[in-house]
mmCIF file of C-alpha atoms and ligand atoms in Angstrom:
data_model
loop_
_atom_site.group_PDB
_atom_site.id
_atom_site.type_symbol
_atom_site.label_atom_id
_atom_site.label_comp_id
_atom_site.label_asym_id
_atom_site.label_seq_id
_atom_site.Cartn_x
_atom_site.Cartn_y
_atom_site.Cartn_z
ATOM 1 C CA MET A 1 -55.696 -32.986 -148.076
ATOM 2 C CA ARG A 2 -53.692 -36.651 -148.894
ATOM 3 C CA ALA A 3 -50.142 -36.937 -149.655
ATOM 4 C CA VAL A 4 -49.952 -39.472 -152.827
ATOM 5 C CA ILE A 5 -47.128 -41.191 -153.667
ATOM 6 C CA ALA A 6 -46.925 -40.025 -157.134
ATOM 7 C CA GLY A 7 -43.861 -41.265 -158.202
ATOM 8 C CA THR A 8 -40.529 -43.647 -157.072
ATOM 9 C CA GLY A 9 -36.351 -43.768 -158.317
ATOM 10 C CA GLY A 10 -33.997 -45.464 -156.847
ATOM 11 C CA TYR A 11 -30.016 -45.241 -157.738
ATOM 12 C CA LEU A 12 -27.583 -47.692 -156.497
ATOM 13 C CA PRO A 13 -23.747 -47.147 -157.363
ATOM 14 C CA ALA A 14 -21.947 -49.207 -160.451
ATOM 15 C CA ARG A 15 -19.674 -50.714 -158.173
ATOM 16 C CA SER A 16 -21.533 -54.178 -156.609
ATOM 17 C CA VAL A 17 -19.262 -56.260 -154.514
ATOM 18 C CA THR A 18 -19.785 -59.981 -153.404
ATOM 19 C CA ASN A 19 -19.074 -61.003 -149.969
ATOM 20 C CA ASP A 20 -16.066 -62.807 -151.145
ATOM 21 C CA GLU A 21 -14.799 -59.671 -152.969
ATOM 22 C CA LEU A 22 -15.547 -57.863 -149.608
ATOM 23 C CA ALA A 23 -13.338 -60.122 -147.800
ATOM 24 C CA ALA A 24 -10.801 -59.930 -150.342
ATOM 25 C CA TRP A 25 -10.435 -56.794 -151.045
ATOM 26 C CA LYS A 26 -10.253 -55.687 -146.945
ATOM 27 C CA GLY A 27 -8.888 -58.505 -145.742
ATOM 28 C CA LEU A 28 -11.521 -59.515 -143.753
ATOM 29 C CA ASP A 29 -11.432 -63.045 -141.840
ATOM 30 C CA THR A 30 -15.291 -63.742 -143.097
ATOM 31 C CA THR A 31 -16.739 -66.003 -145.299
ATOM 32 C CA ASP A 32 -19.617 -65.583 -147.543
ATOM 33 C CA ALA A 33 -21.085 -68.596 -145.858
ATOM 34 C CA TRP A 34 -21.269 -66.753 -142.389
ATOM 35 C CA ILE A 35 -22.691 -63.115 -143.864
ATOM 36 C CA VAL A 36 -25.314 -64.849 -145.921
ATOM 37 C CA GLU A 37 -26.662 -67.191 -142.885
ATOM 38 C CA ARG A 38 -26.943 -64.314 -140.147
ATOM 39 C CA THR A 39 -27.944 -61.769 -142.800
ATOM 40 C CA GLY A 40 -29.367 -62.675 -145.839
ATOM 41 C CA ILE A 41 -26.436 -60.429 -147.249
ATOM 42 C CA ARG A 42 -24.747 -61.621 -150.794
ATOM 43 C CA ARG A 43 -23.928 -58.730 -152.183
ATOM 44 C CA ARG A 44 -23.780 -54.241 -151.954
ATOM 45 C CA HIS A 45 -23.019 -51.362 -154.335
ATOM 46 C CA ILE A 46 -20.268 -49.290 -152.993
ATOM 47 C CA ALA A 47 -19.588 -45.369 -153.984
ATOM 48 C CA ALA A 48 -16.706 -44.646 -156.035
ATOM 49 C CA GLU A 49 -14.729 -42.113 -155.110
ATOM 50 C CA GLY A 50 -15.825 -38.621 -154.903
ATOM 51 C CA GLU A 51 -19.615 -39.906 -155.363
ATOM 52 C CA THR A 52 -21.799 -38.695 -152.437
ATOM 53 C CA ALA A 53 -24.816 -38.678 -150.720
ATOM 54 C CA SER A 54 -26.259 -35.327 -152.569
ATOM 55 C CA ASP A 55 -25.401 -37.377 -156.130
ATOM 56 C CA MET A 56 -27.146 -40.026 -155.522
ATOM 57 C CA GLY A 57 -30.082 -38.738 -154.151
ATOM 58 C CA LEU A 58 -30.308 -36.213 -156.662
ATOM 59 C CA ALA A 59 -29.875 -39.632 -159.269
ATOM 60 C CA ALA A 60 -32.880 -40.572 -157.078
ATOM 61 C CA ALA A 61 -34.879 -37.892 -156.935
ATOM 62 C CA ARG A 62 -34.980 -37.167 -160.606
ATOM 63 C CA ALA A 63 -36.225 -40.653 -161.378
ATOM 64 C CA ALA A 64 -38.846 -40.227 -158.894
ATOM 65 C CA LEU A 65 -39.963 -36.808 -160.453
ATOM 66 C CA ALA A 66 -39.668 -38.437 -163.996
ATOM 67 C CA ALA A 67 -42.067 -41.412 -163.031
ATOM 68 C CA ALA A 68 -44.585 -38.698 -161.530
ATOM 69 C CA GLY A 69 -44.309 -36.781 -164.330
ATOM 70 C CA ALA A 70 -43.400 -34.102 -162.668
ATOM 71 C CA ASP A 71 -40.619 -31.521 -163.142
ATOM 72 C CA ALA A 72 -38.411 -29.329 -160.185
ATOM 73 C CA SER A 73 -41.040 -26.586 -160.794
ATOM 74 C CA ASP A 74 -43.588 -28.334 -159.207
ATOM 75 C CA VAL A 75 -41.394 -29.601 -155.920
ATOM 76 C CA ASP A 76 -42.317 -27.317 -152.747
ATOM 77 C CA ALA A 77 -39.941 -28.834 -149.917
ATOM 78 C CA VAL A 78 -36.824 -31.290 -150.368
ATOM 79 C CA ILE A 79 -36.775 -33.569 -147.223
ATOM 80 C CA VAL A 80 -33.705 -35.561 -147.251
ATOM 81 C CA ALA A 81 -32.631 -38.350 -144.408
ATOM 82 C CA THR A 82 -29.177 -39.335 -144.662
ATOM 83 C CA ALA A 83 -26.883 -40.042 -141.551
ATOM 84 C CA THR A 84 -23.597 -39.713 -143.895
ATOM 85 C CA PRO A 85 -24.461 -35.941 -145.853
ATOM 86 C CA ASP A 86 -22.597 -34.179 -147.896
ATOM 87 C CA SER A 87 -21.260 -31.910 -145.037
ATOM 88 C CA ALA A 88 -22.724 -30.743 -142.145
ATOM 89 C CA PHE A 89 -23.830 -27.340 -144.159
ATOM 90 C CA PRO A 90 -25.498 -27.006 -146.645
ATOM 91 C CA SER A 91 -27.896 -29.733 -145.921
ATOM 92 C CA THR A 92 -27.726 -32.386 -148.112
ATOM 93 C CA ALA A 93 -31.599 -30.928 -149.260
ATOM 94 C CA THR A 94 -30.583 -27.847 -149.826
ATOM 95 C CA LEU A 95 -27.825 -29.230 -151.882
ATOM 96 C CA ILE A 96 -30.306 -31.176 -154.555
ATOM 97 C CA GLN A 97 -32.857 -28.685 -154.287
ATOM 98 C CA GLY A 98 -30.086 -26.555 -155.535
ATOM 99 C CA ARG A 99 -29.306 -28.907 -157.981
ATOM 100 C CA LEU A 100 -32.059 -29.798 -159.086
ATOM 101 C CA GLY A 101 -33.194 -26.278 -160.201
ATOM 102 C CA SER A 102 -36.050 -25.200 -157.909
ATOM 103 C CA THR A 103 -36.154 -22.500 -156.515
ATOM 104 C CA ARG A 104 -39.448 -21.862 -154.260
ATOM 105 C CA GLY A 105 -40.153 -24.098 -150.997
ATOM 106 C CA PHE A 106 -38.112 -25.256 -148.926
ATOM 107 C CA SER A 107 -34.887 -27.785 -147.826
ATOM 108 C CA PHE A 108 -34.109 -29.612 -145.036
ATOM 109 C CA ASP A 109 -32.011 -32.975 -143.900
ATOM 110 C CA VAL A 110 -33.685 -35.378 -140.948
ATOM 111 C CA ALA A 111 -31.466 -37.563 -138.922
ATOM 112 C CA ALA A 112 -33.168 -40.587 -137.828
ATOM 113 C CA ALA A 113 -30.580 -43.150 -138.731
ATOM 114 C CA CYS A 114 -31.900 -45.863 -140.226
ATOM 115 C CA THR A 115 -35.606 -44.824 -139.352
ATOM 116 C CA GLY A 116 -34.535 -41.556 -141.213
ATOM 117 C CA PHE A 117 -36.771 -42.303 -144.605
ATOM 118 C CA VAL A 118 -40.118 -43.433 -142.322
ATOM 119 C CA TYR A 119 -39.257 -40.106 -140.615
ATOM 120 C CA ALA A 120 -39.299 -37.883 -143.031
ATOM 121 C CA LEU A 121 -42.418 -39.522 -144.555
ATOM 122 C CA GLY A 122 -43.977 -38.603 -141.511
ATOM 123 C CA VAL A 123 -42.636 -34.936 -141.677
ATOM 124 C CA ALA A 124 -43.730 -34.721 -145.495
ATOM 125 C CA ASP A 125 -46.955 -36.109 -144.753
ATOM 126 C CA ALA A 126 -47.651 -33.575 -141.925
ATOM 127 C CA LEU A 127 -46.480 -30.942 -144.433
ATOM 128 C CA VAL A 128 -48.890 -31.529 -146.794
ATOM 129 C CA ARG A 129 -51.918 -32.586 -144.433
ATOM 130 C CA CYS A 130 -51.428 -28.601 -143.008
ATOM 131 C CA GLY A 131 -51.082 -26.851 -146.674
ATOM 132 C CA GLN A 132 -47.340 -25.857 -145.859
ATOM 133 C CA ALA A 133 -46.133 -27.919 -149.066
ATOM 134 C CA ARG A 134 -47.733 -29.609 -152.552
ATOM 135 C CA GLY A 135 -45.283 -31.480 -153.956
ATOM 136 C CA VAL A 136 -42.991 -32.927 -151.768
ATOM 137 C CA LEU A 137 -39.658 -34.973 -152.624
ATOM 138 C CA VAL A 138 -38.922 -37.424 -149.687
ATOM 139 C CA ILE A 139 -35.122 -38.482 -150.227
ATOM 140 C CA GLY A 140 -33.042 -40.921 -148.577
ATOM 141 C CA THR A 141 -29.731 -41.512 -149.032
ATOM 142 C CA GLU A 142 -26.146 -42.397 -147.917
ATOM 143 C CA VAL A 143 -22.620 -43.592 -148.438
ATOM 144 C CA TYR A 144 -21.827 -45.833 -145.541
ATOM 145 C CA SER A 145 -19.330 -47.142 -147.067
ATOM 146 C CA ARG A 146 -17.430 -43.887 -145.568
ATOM 147 C CA ILE A 147 -18.512 -44.180 -141.812
ATOM 148 C CA LEU A 148 -17.808 -48.054 -141.406
ATOM 149 C CA ASP A 149 -15.117 -49.313 -139.575
ATOM 150 C CA TRP A 150 -13.216 -51.700 -142.475
ATOM 151 C CA THR A 151 -11.658 -53.763 -139.195
ATOM 152 C CA ASP A 152 -14.673 -54.721 -137.638
ATOM 153 C CA ARG A 153 -15.882 -57.562 -139.634
ATOM 154 C CA GLY A 154 -19.158 -57.568 -137.270
ATOM 155 C CA THR A 155 -20.438 -54.556 -138.868
ATOM 156 C CA CYS A 156 -18.697 -53.481 -142.326
ATOM 157 C CA VAL A 157 -20.054 -56.792 -143.787
ATOM 158 C CA LEU A 158 -23.864 -55.158 -143.023
ATOM 159 C CA PHE A 159 -24.212 -52.252 -144.965
ATOM 160 C CA GLY A 160 -24.114 -50.487 -148.313
ATOM 161 C CA ASP A 161 -24.703 -47.198 -150.737
ATOM 162 C CA GLY A 162 -27.578 -45.857 -152.669
ATOM 163 C CA ALA A 163 -30.533 -43.357 -152.749
ATOM 164 C CA GLY A 164 -33.968 -43.764 -152.939
ATOM 165 C CA ALA A 165 -37.106 -40.926 -153.394
ATOM 166 C CA VAL A 166 -40.921 -40.552 -153.378
ATOM 167 C CA PHE A 167 -42.407 -37.680 -155.106
ATOM 168 C CA LEU A 168 -45.417 -37.017 -152.864
ATOM 169 C CA ARG A 169 -48.244 -34.927 -154.835
ATOM 170 C CA GLY A 170 -51.019 -33.189 -152.248
ATOM 171 C CA MET A 171 -54.169 -33.479 -153.398
ATOM 172 C CA PRO A 172 -57.721 -33.044 -151.720
ATOM 173 C CA GLU A 173 -59.246 -36.165 -150.208
ATOM 174 C CA ALA A 174 -61.816 -36.662 -153.057
ATOM 175 C CA GLU A 175 -59.175 -36.444 -155.758
ATOM 176 C CA ALA A 176 -56.971 -38.903 -153.798
ATOM 177 C CA ALA A 177 -60.167 -41.489 -153.465
ATOM 178 C CA GLY A 178 -58.571 -43.333 -150.650
ATOM 179 C CA ARG A 179 -55.041 -43.138 -151.819
ATOM 180 C CA GLY A 180 -51.843 -41.830 -150.377
ATOM 181 C CA ILE A 181 -49.974 -41.870 -146.669
ATOM 182 C CA LEU A 182 -52.316 -43.014 -144.202
ATOM 183 C CA SER A 183 -50.621 -42.487 -141.451
ATOM 184 C CA THR A 184 -46.770 -42.499 -139.942
ATOM 185 C CA HIS A 185 -45.795 -43.460 -136.409
ATOM 186 C CA LEU A 186 -42.921 -42.297 -135.331
ATOM 187 C CA HIS A 187 -40.796 -43.332 -131.961
ATOM 188 C CA SER A 188 -37.533 -42.934 -130.343
ATOM 189 C CA ASP A 189 -35.898 -43.906 -126.629
ATOM 190 C CA GLY A 190 -32.523 -41.947 -126.281
ATOM 191 C CA ARG A 191 -31.164 -44.284 -123.348
ATOM 192 C CA HIS A 192 -30.637 -46.943 -125.828
ATOM 193 C CA GLY A 193 -28.044 -44.339 -128.022
ATOM 194 C CA GLU A 194 -24.996 -46.379 -127.321
ATOM 195 C CA ILE A 195 -25.954 -49.695 -128.852
ATOM 196 C CA LEU A 196 -26.085 -48.661 -132.257
ATOM 197 C CA HIS A 197 -23.896 -45.132 -132.801
ATOM 198 C CA VAL A 198 -21.453 -43.471 -134.899
ATOM 199 C CA ASP A 199 -18.518 -42.767 -132.460
ATOM 200 C CA GLY A 200 -18.052 -38.921 -132.998
ATOM 201 C CA GLY A 201 -19.040 -36.312 -135.835
ATOM 202 C CA ALA A 202 -18.930 -32.819 -136.587
ATOM 203 C CA GLY A 203 -19.160 -31.476 -133.479
ATOM 204 C CA SER A 204 -17.825 -33.830 -131.530
ATOM 205 C CA THR A 205 -14.568 -33.782 -129.401
ATOM 206 C CA GLY A 206 -13.431 -37.527 -130.175
ATOM 207 C CA GLY A 207 -14.136 -40.660 -131.335
ATOM 208 C CA THR A 208 -13.438 -42.259 -134.862
ATOM 209 C CA GLY A 209 -16.476 -40.996 -136.807
ATOM 210 C CA VAL A 210 -17.140 -44.876 -137.398
ATOM 211 C CA VAL A 211 -20.119 -47.029 -136.590
ATOM 212 C CA ARG A 212 -20.453 -49.203 -133.397
ATOM 213 C CA MET A 213 -23.136 -51.690 -132.782
ATOM 214 C CA ALA A 214 -23.653 -54.326 -130.395
ATOM 215 C CA GLY A 215 -25.832 -56.689 -133.508
ATOM 216 C CA LYS A 216 -27.644 -58.948 -130.572
ATOM 217 C CA GLU A 217 -28.881 -56.009 -128.245
ATOM 218 C CA VAL A 218 -30.163 -54.204 -131.502
ATOM 219 C CA PHE A 219 -31.698 -57.855 -132.716
ATOM 220 C CA ARG A 220 -33.795 -58.146 -129.425
ATOM 221 C CA HIS A 221 -35.128 -54.202 -129.630
ATOM 222 C CA ALA A 222 -35.704 -54.686 -133.736
ATOM 223 C CA VAL A 223 -38.078 -57.754 -133.901
ATOM 224 C CA ALA A 224 -40.133 -56.328 -130.816
ATOM 225 C CA LYS A 225 -40.434 -52.338 -131.279
ATOM 226 C CA LEU A 226 -41.165 -53.183 -134.989
ATOM 227 C CA ALA A 227 -44.091 -55.109 -134.371
ATOM 228 C CA ALA A 228 -45.478 -53.005 -131.885
ATOM 229 C CA ALA A 229 -45.023 -50.036 -134.329
ATOM 230 C CA VAL A 230 -47.196 -52.342 -137.466
ATOM 231 C CA ASP A 231 -49.823 -53.200 -134.576
ATOM 232 C CA GLU A 232 -50.051 -49.138 -134.142
ATOM 233 C CA ALA A 233 -50.405 -48.255 -137.278
ATOM 234 C CA LEU A 234 -53.263 -51.392 -138.515
ATOM 235 C CA ALA A 235 -55.034 -50.185 -135.382
ATOM 236 C CA ALA A 236 -54.938 -46.641 -136.132
ATOM 237 C CA ASN A 237 -55.948 -47.677 -139.699
ATOM 238 C CA ARG A 238 -58.886 -49.944 -138.436
ATOM 239 C CA LEU A 239 -57.382 -52.388 -140.854
ATOM 240 C CA ALA A 240 -56.405 -56.072 -140.092
ATOM 241 C CA GLN A 241 -53.301 -57.963 -141.083
ATOM 242 C CA SER A 242 -54.586 -59.505 -144.084
ATOM 243 C CA ASP A 243 -55.243 -56.316 -145.569
ATOM 244 C CA VAL A 244 -52.070 -55.806 -146.046
ATOM 245 C CA GLN A 245 -50.946 -56.267 -149.554
ATOM 246 C CA TRP A 246 -47.334 -55.500 -149.143
ATOM 247 C CA LEU A 247 -44.124 -55.395 -146.673
ATOM 248 C CA VAL A 248 -41.576 -53.054 -147.522
ATOM 249 C CA PRO A 249 -39.596 -53.221 -144.427
ATOM 250 C CA HIS A 250 -36.132 -51.861 -143.608
ATOM 251 C CA GLN A 251 -33.741 -54.081 -145.323
ATOM 252 C CA ALA A 252 -31.294 -54.750 -142.376
ATOM 253 C CA ASN A 253 -31.061 -58.512 -141.757
ATOM 254 C CA ILE A 254 -33.092 -61.184 -143.414
ATOM 255 C CA ARG A 255 -33.897 -62.710 -139.796
ATOM 256 C CA ILE A 256 -35.388 -59.576 -139.173
ATOM 257 C CA ILE A 257 -37.656 -59.134 -142.417
ATOM 258 C CA ASP A 258 -38.865 -62.351 -141.709
ATOM 259 C CA ALA A 259 -39.975 -62.372 -138.546
ATOM 260 C CA MET A 260 -42.030 -59.032 -139.239
ATOM 261 C CA GLY A 261 -43.602 -61.242 -142.995
ATOM 262 C CA LYS A 262 -44.509 -64.083 -140.346
ATOM 263 C CA LYS A 263 -45.862 -61.827 -137.993
ATOM 264 C CA LEU A 264 -48.203 -60.351 -140.577
ATOM 265 C CA GLY A 265 -48.860 -63.668 -142.174
ATOM 266 C CA LEU A 266 -47.780 -62.582 -145.311
ATOM 267 C CA PRO A 267 -46.159 -65.104 -147.517
ATOM 268 C CA ARG A 268 -42.297 -64.299 -148.570
ATOM 269 C CA GLU A 269 -42.964 -63.246 -152.437
ATOM 270 C CA ARG A 270 -45.464 -60.618 -150.673
ATOM 271 C CA VAL A 271 -42.452 -58.745 -148.849
ATOM 272 C CA VAL A 272 -40.069 -56.742 -151.081
ATOM 273 C CA VAL A 273 -36.498 -58.032 -150.169
ATOM 274 C CA THR A 274 -32.917 -56.144 -151.434
ATOM 275 C CA VAL A 275 -31.093 -56.951 -148.721
ATOM 276 C CA ASP A 276 -29.185 -60.041 -150.423
ATOM 277 C CA ARG A 277 -28.105 -57.301 -152.987
ATOM 278 C CA HIS A 278 -28.575 -53.684 -151.540
ATOM 279 C CA ALA A 279 -27.178 -54.591 -148.007
ATOM 280 C CA ASN A 280 -28.542 -52.405 -145.213
ATOM 281 C CA THR A 281 -28.530 -49.102 -146.926
ATOM 282 C CA SER A 282 -29.954 -47.318 -143.656
ATOM 283 C CA ALA A 283 -32.617 -44.415 -144.608
ATOM 284 C CA ALA A 284 -32.355 -45.236 -148.124
ATOM 285 C CA SER A 285 -33.582 -49.108 -147.857
ATOM 286 C CA ILE A 286 -36.911 -48.151 -147.749
ATOM 287 C CA PRO A 287 -37.249 -46.249 -150.887
ATOM 288 C CA LEU A 288 -35.129 -47.779 -152.808
ATOM 289 C CA ALA A 289 -37.351 -50.990 -152.167
ATOM 290 C CA LEU A 290 -40.054 -49.324 -153.084
ATOM 291 C CA ALA A 291 -39.411 -47.962 -156.145
ATOM 292 C CA GLU A 292 -37.401 -51.533 -157.269
ATOM 293 C CA ALA A 293 -41.080 -53.033 -156.764
ATOM 294 C CA ALA A 294 -43.218 -50.013 -158.260
ATOM 295 C CA ARG A 295 -40.749 -50.069 -161.619
ATOM 296 C CA ASP A 296 -41.167 -54.409 -161.652
ATOM 297 C CA GLY A 297 -44.928 -53.834 -161.438
ATOM 298 C CA ARG A 298 -45.187 -55.642 -158.111
ATOM 299 C CA ILE A 299 -46.882 -52.353 -155.793
ATOM 300 C CA ALA A 300 -49.766 -51.291 -158.528
ATOM 301 C CA ARG A 301 -51.868 -48.477 -157.742
ATOM 302 C CA GLY A 302 -54.484 -48.857 -154.869
ATOM 303 C CA ASP A 303 -52.373 -51.509 -153.231
ATOM 304 C CA LEU A 304 -51.883 -51.417 -149.583
ATOM 305 C CA VAL A 305 -48.318 -50.917 -148.394
ATOM 306 C CA LEU A 306 -46.990 -50.832 -144.806
ATOM 307 C CA MET A 307 -42.901 -49.954 -144.442
ATOM 308 C CA GLU A 308 -41.424 -50.343 -140.951
ATOM 309 C CA ALA A 309 -37.875 -49.383 -139.544
ATOM 310 C CA ILE A 310 -35.572 -49.572 -136.897
ATOM 311 C CA GLY A 311 -32.553 -47.420 -136.539
ATOM 312 C CA GLY A 312 -29.923 -45.372 -134.021
ATOM 313 C CA GLY A 313 -31.696 -43.525 -131.492
ATOM 314 C CA LEU A 314 -33.166 -45.920 -130.749
ATOM 315 C CA THR A 315 -35.485 -44.546 -133.442
ATOM 316 C CA TRP A 316 -38.336 -46.733 -134.901
ATOM 317 C CA GLY A 317 -41.430 -46.317 -137.023
ATOM 318 C CA ALA A 318 -43.596 -47.888 -139.359
ATOM 319 C CA ALA A 319 -46.076 -45.995 -142.567
ATOM 320 C CA LEU A 320 -49.585 -47.183 -144.020
ATOM 321 C CA ALA A 321 -49.985 -46.242 -147.730
ATOM 322 C CA ARG A 322 -52.149 -46.707 -150.430
ATOM 323 C CA PHE A 323 -50.368 -46.568 -153.917
HETATM 324 N N1 LIG B 401 -18.098 -63.444 -140.391
HETATM 325 C C1 LIG B 401 -17.313 -64.334 -139.512
HETATM 326 N N2 LIG B 401 -17.853 -63.938 -138.015
HETATM 327 C C2 LIG B 401 -17.956 -62.624 -137.582
HETATM 328 C C3 LIG B 401 -18.158 -62.009 -138.573
HETATM 329 C C4 LIG B 401 -18.265 -61.875 -139.760
HETATM 330 N N3 LIG B 401 -18.551 -60.974 -140.532
HETATM 331 N N4 LIG B 401 -18.925 -60.991 -137.533
HETATM 332 C C5 LIG B 401 -19.312 -61.322 -136.308
HETATM 333 N N5 LIG B 401 -18.378 -62.774 -136.566
HETATM 334 C C6 LIG B 401 -18.313 -63.417 -135.285
HETATM 335 C C7 LIG B 401 -18.148 -62.557 -134.076
HETATM 336 O O1 LIG B 401 -16.509 -62.205 -133.874
HETATM 337 C C8 LIG B 401 -18.388 -63.689 -132.766
HETATM 338 O O2 LIG B 401 -17.463 -64.600 -132.693
HETATM 339 P P1 LIG B 401 -16.710 -65.539 -131.259
HETATM 340 O O3 LIG B 401 -17.976 -66.201 -131.016
HETATM 341 O O4 LIG B 401 -15.385 -66.099 -131.567
HETATM 342 O O5 LIG B 401 -16.753 -64.036 -130.293
HETATM 343 C C9 LIG B 401 -19.136 -64.956 -133.858
HETATM 344 O O6 LIG B 401 -19.487 -64.403 -134.733
HETATM 345 C C10 LIG B 401 -20.573 -64.052 -133.551
HETATM 346 O O7 LIG B 401 -20.747 -63.082 -133.018
HETATM 347 P P2 LIG B 401 -22.290 -62.195 -132.572
HETATM 348 O O8 LIG B 401 -22.028 -60.712 -132.746
HETATM 349 O O9 LIG B 401 -22.557 -62.855 -131.422
HETATM 350 O O10 LIG B 401 -23.126 -62.902 -133.972
HETATM 351 P P3 LIG B 401 -24.674 -62.871 -133.848
HETATM 352 O O11 LIG B 401 -25.359 -64.188 -134.324
HETATM 353 O O12 LIG B 401 -25.423 -61.764 -133.449
HETATM 354 O O13 LIG B 401 -24.968 -61.727 -135.555
HETATM 355 C C11 LIG B 401 -25.374 -59.568 -136.681
HETATM 356 C C12 LIG B 401 -23.995 -60.632 -136.070
HETATM 357 C C13 LIG B 401 -25.854 -60.547 -137.815
HETATM 358 C C14 LIG B 401 -24.744 -58.563 -136.417
HETATM 359 C C15 LIG B 401 -26.963 -59.921 -135.969
HETATM 360 O O14 LIG B 401 -26.635 -59.966 -134.213
HETATM 361 C C16 LIG B 401 -27.507 -59.042 -136.053
HETATM 362 O O15 LIG B 401 -28.031 -59.012 -137.316
HETATM 363 N N6 LIG B 401 -28.069 -58.408 -135.583
HETATM 364 C C17 LIG B 401 -29.127 -57.006 -135.807
HETATM 365 C C18 LIG B 401 -28.044 -56.051 -136.539
HETATM 366 C C19 LIG B 401 -28.758 -55.564 -137.557
HETATM 367 O O16 LIG B 401 -29.951 -55.181 -137.602
HETATM 368 N N7 LIG B 401 -28.203 -53.364 -137.200
HETATM 369 C C20 LIG B 401 -29.013 -52.794 -138.455
HETATM 370 C C21 LIG B 401 -30.149 -52.475 -137.813
HETATM 371 S S1 LIG B 401 -30.418 -50.593 -136.836
HETATM 372 C C22 LIG B 401 -30.002 -50.130 -139.028
HETATM 373 O O17 LIG B 401 -30.025 -50.492 -139.877
HETATM 374 C C23 LIG B 401 -28.780 -49.144 -138.286
#
């Protein structure tokens, strides 16, 4: 069986905040010029009061199902990648399953920070290949605005809120005719947990519950580990860099994105970039970018798409899919 990406969808909260607006709103000692030069970020969306990861994920999921011409009765599994669930339980996936009105199958969350979508895609692909599910919603949804230290200008300017989703349809190899997820490559190294982490959480006895990051360290790991994951994905499929039609990277920083595009020898117009308008939406960033590029016609049926991400854990990985 092959897991074919039958539809994509995205959702962004209504409120979009520029760097200057953010600085004024939160009283930050920063400038638009500093943020743009170091990160490429110009604005980000911020969830409304009371708007949750399940609200946004549901909207993205509905859009993905509609794009696939599917509905809740086609869904066997809902997998949500998030670091900002509505609550410890029920899982955000189960909340979304319930609100979709899907009553068969199963649902669960995946925790791999910014690599969450690639992890969730890997799990979904495995479920489809082994026949445990046929229709799978894979959703990344995040409200990082609720886990940021708004007095720490080194982190709070980097993130935004939003959700993205894909609907995977299992098809026999012959019917898929080369389309579908070709492979996923997942990695983690818990020794580096401290350089990017949330300080405290539901089961913790202390901490502040906000993101802490050693930016330079993360940057150093990002370029080397993403390059290795991308090489691994291409080698596993006996593909060359020149076969890649679209790079859809995790959207953390334009300098990391540019470094990966350069490594692959891809011109800028073959790299899907949203970080300027969305900032880093963690697990939502890749499916949001996929949805945008599918909707505006850039990514077309048959195109080879390479995805890669790195995040807290450290976790990192890559995925290759033919649309
Ligand atoms: N505005 C103005 N000045 C700032 C800001 C800001 N928003 N943030 C930090 N500074 C200052 C610092 O205080 C420091 O000042 P000092 O020299 O007086 O001490 C100076 O700028 C340099 O700070 P650095 O942290 O060393 O800046 P750097 O050049 O490393 O850039 C950045 C910071 C943009 C975070 C960079 O390290 C980076 O992009 N790292 C990768 C982070 C990343 O991509 N994380 C996400 C990936 S994983 C995931 O998605 C969860």
